[in-house]
C-alpha cells in the first residue's frame, strides 16, 4: 500500500535548460558571462506563485538569488552572471505566494567557469627544434627565445610547443616516417626521431630534450615568453618510447603481447613501432592515473597554462573526467585542448567529459554549404554549451590537398576563415611562409619536421603582414572574441560566404571569396536585424585589410572580390 505523502506545495519544476544529457555534464562559461536558465514551472490550481535561481561559487557558503520572470505557457526564465573561474552550483526554486508554503527546489546543478583564454586565443604552433639555422642539428631554447618577438609582432598571444621531452632511440623513425632513422658507423642516430616517442636515458615526461638545452634554459624561455605577453601551451603525448624509464620501473602500465613483450601503439591504419601506449585499466592503474596528473601539475609549475592532449580519444572517458576535474579543483586556471580528429560523437563526448577546447573538422571544409552547416552545429546548437572549437588551417599531421603547390592567395583565404569564424584559431609554423610541397603518400608536408631537423627561411615575406592585420582585428574587436555570436547572411553566388559577429555596438561583417583563383562578384543580402540595424538604414563599412571604405544602404548591396587583392572583406560596420 502506497504511503500518503506529507503535505507540501504542489509546484512542478521541470525541463530545465540548457542541460547536457539531463545534467550529467556541466555547462561551460567564462568570467563575465551570463547564464540564462529556462524552466517549465506550474501547479495544480490557480494560486499565484513566483520563482528564482539560486547560485553560488563553490568557494562560498552563501547562495545568491536572482528572480525569474514568466515568459508564456508555463515557461520561466532567469539570468545570472558568473565572475570567477572554477565551479558554480545553481538551482531553480519556486513558491506559492498565498498561502505561503514550503518552496519547491530543483536538484542542484553545476557549471564550470574557465579562464577567458579557453574561449579567446590566437596560437602559434612552434616546433622548437626547427627554430635555428643549421639543418644538421637541433635548435636550442635560446634560438626559440629569439623567435618570440617575431611571433608577437604577428599578433599571436599563445606559443604552442610540440612535445619537448627526450626522444627514444629504439625503433626511432627517420625522415618522412622511415621505419628506421639513419645512424653513423657507431650506431648513433643522425636524425632526431619523432617527439611523440617520449623518453630515453635522459628522462621522460618530466625532462626536456638535452638537444634543446637544460631545464634552466627552458625556464628562461618560458619567462621571456611571459614577459612578451605570450601564453604557453604544451603538447602532452601520453606515450612512451621503449627507452622510457617507466618501461623498466612500471612494466605493468603497458599492454603486453602473448609472449610477454610490450605491445607497440596502433591507431588503424597507422602503426607506431617507436611508441608504447599506456594500459589505463592495468592492475596498478591508480598509480598511473596519479602519475599523469603529476606530469600536468609539474609543467603547470614551469609556466604552462594550456595542455594540448594528443590522441585523447584512445584513452577512457572516466580517466578524462577524473583527471580534468581533479586538476581544475587544484588549478582552475589550467586549460585542456582535445586533439581528436575522430568520429563526431567521440569529439563531442570528450568535450562533455571536461576538455575546454576541441579540434574540429574545419581543415576539411571547403564548400560554402559545408562551412555553414558545420559552423551552425558548433555555435548555434546545444554544442555551444560545452564545446569550443579551435580552427587550424594546417597541422604537422594535416596538409589539405587544396593548399598543395598553391601560393599566397590560398593561404590567406584559409587563415582569414579560421581567424574570423572562431574566437579560437591556430597556425602551424611555416604556414606564414606558404610552405606548400605535399607528401606524395600522406596528407602532410613533404620532409616533415616530425622526423628530421629542419630550417625555415623566416625572412621570406610570405603572408606575415596579412596575418598581422587579421590578428590585430581579433585583438581589438570584442565581437571577434566571442564564440557563439556567428550569424550567416545570404549571397546567391556560392563562392561568396557572408557572415557577421556582433557584440553590442561592435559589429564585424565578413565576406569571403571561397574561390582562391578567380574574381567573384554578386549581390549580398544582409539580415539587418542581426546587425542591429533598421531595414533601410545607411551604414559605414571600413575594411581593415585593404583600408577601403564604403557606405551602404539597406540589406542588398553589390560586392566584387579579387583573390590577388584580399581573400575577402573584413569590415568594421558602424551606423550612420
XYZ file of C-alpha atoms in Angstrom, residues 409 413 416-417 493 495-497 511-521 560-564 566-569:
28
model
C 46.009 33.637 -52.123
C 41.919 32.616 -47.512
C 41.035 34.531 -42.965
C 38.301 31.930 -42.465
C 26.862 33.306 -55.581
C 31.605 31.307 -53.942
C 30.726 34.234 -51.667
C 30.184 33.440 -47.984
C 32.511 38.452 -46.975
C 34.864 35.694 -48.118
C 35.659 34.694 -51.693
C 35.960 30.907 -51.494
C 37.469 30.787 -54.988
C 41.227 31.058 -54.444
C 41.953 31.672 -58.146
C 39.196 33.830 -59.630
C 37.409 37.106 -59.018
C 33.855 36.634 -57.746
C 31.058 39.178 -57.554
C 33.430 42.226 -56.086
C 36.359 40.320 -54.614
C 39.704 39.750 -56.330
C 41.873 36.993 -54.697
C 45.094 38.812 -55.573
C 42.423 40.059 -50.499
C 40.569 36.827 -49.710
C 37.584 38.817 -48.558
C 36.285 41.865 -46.769
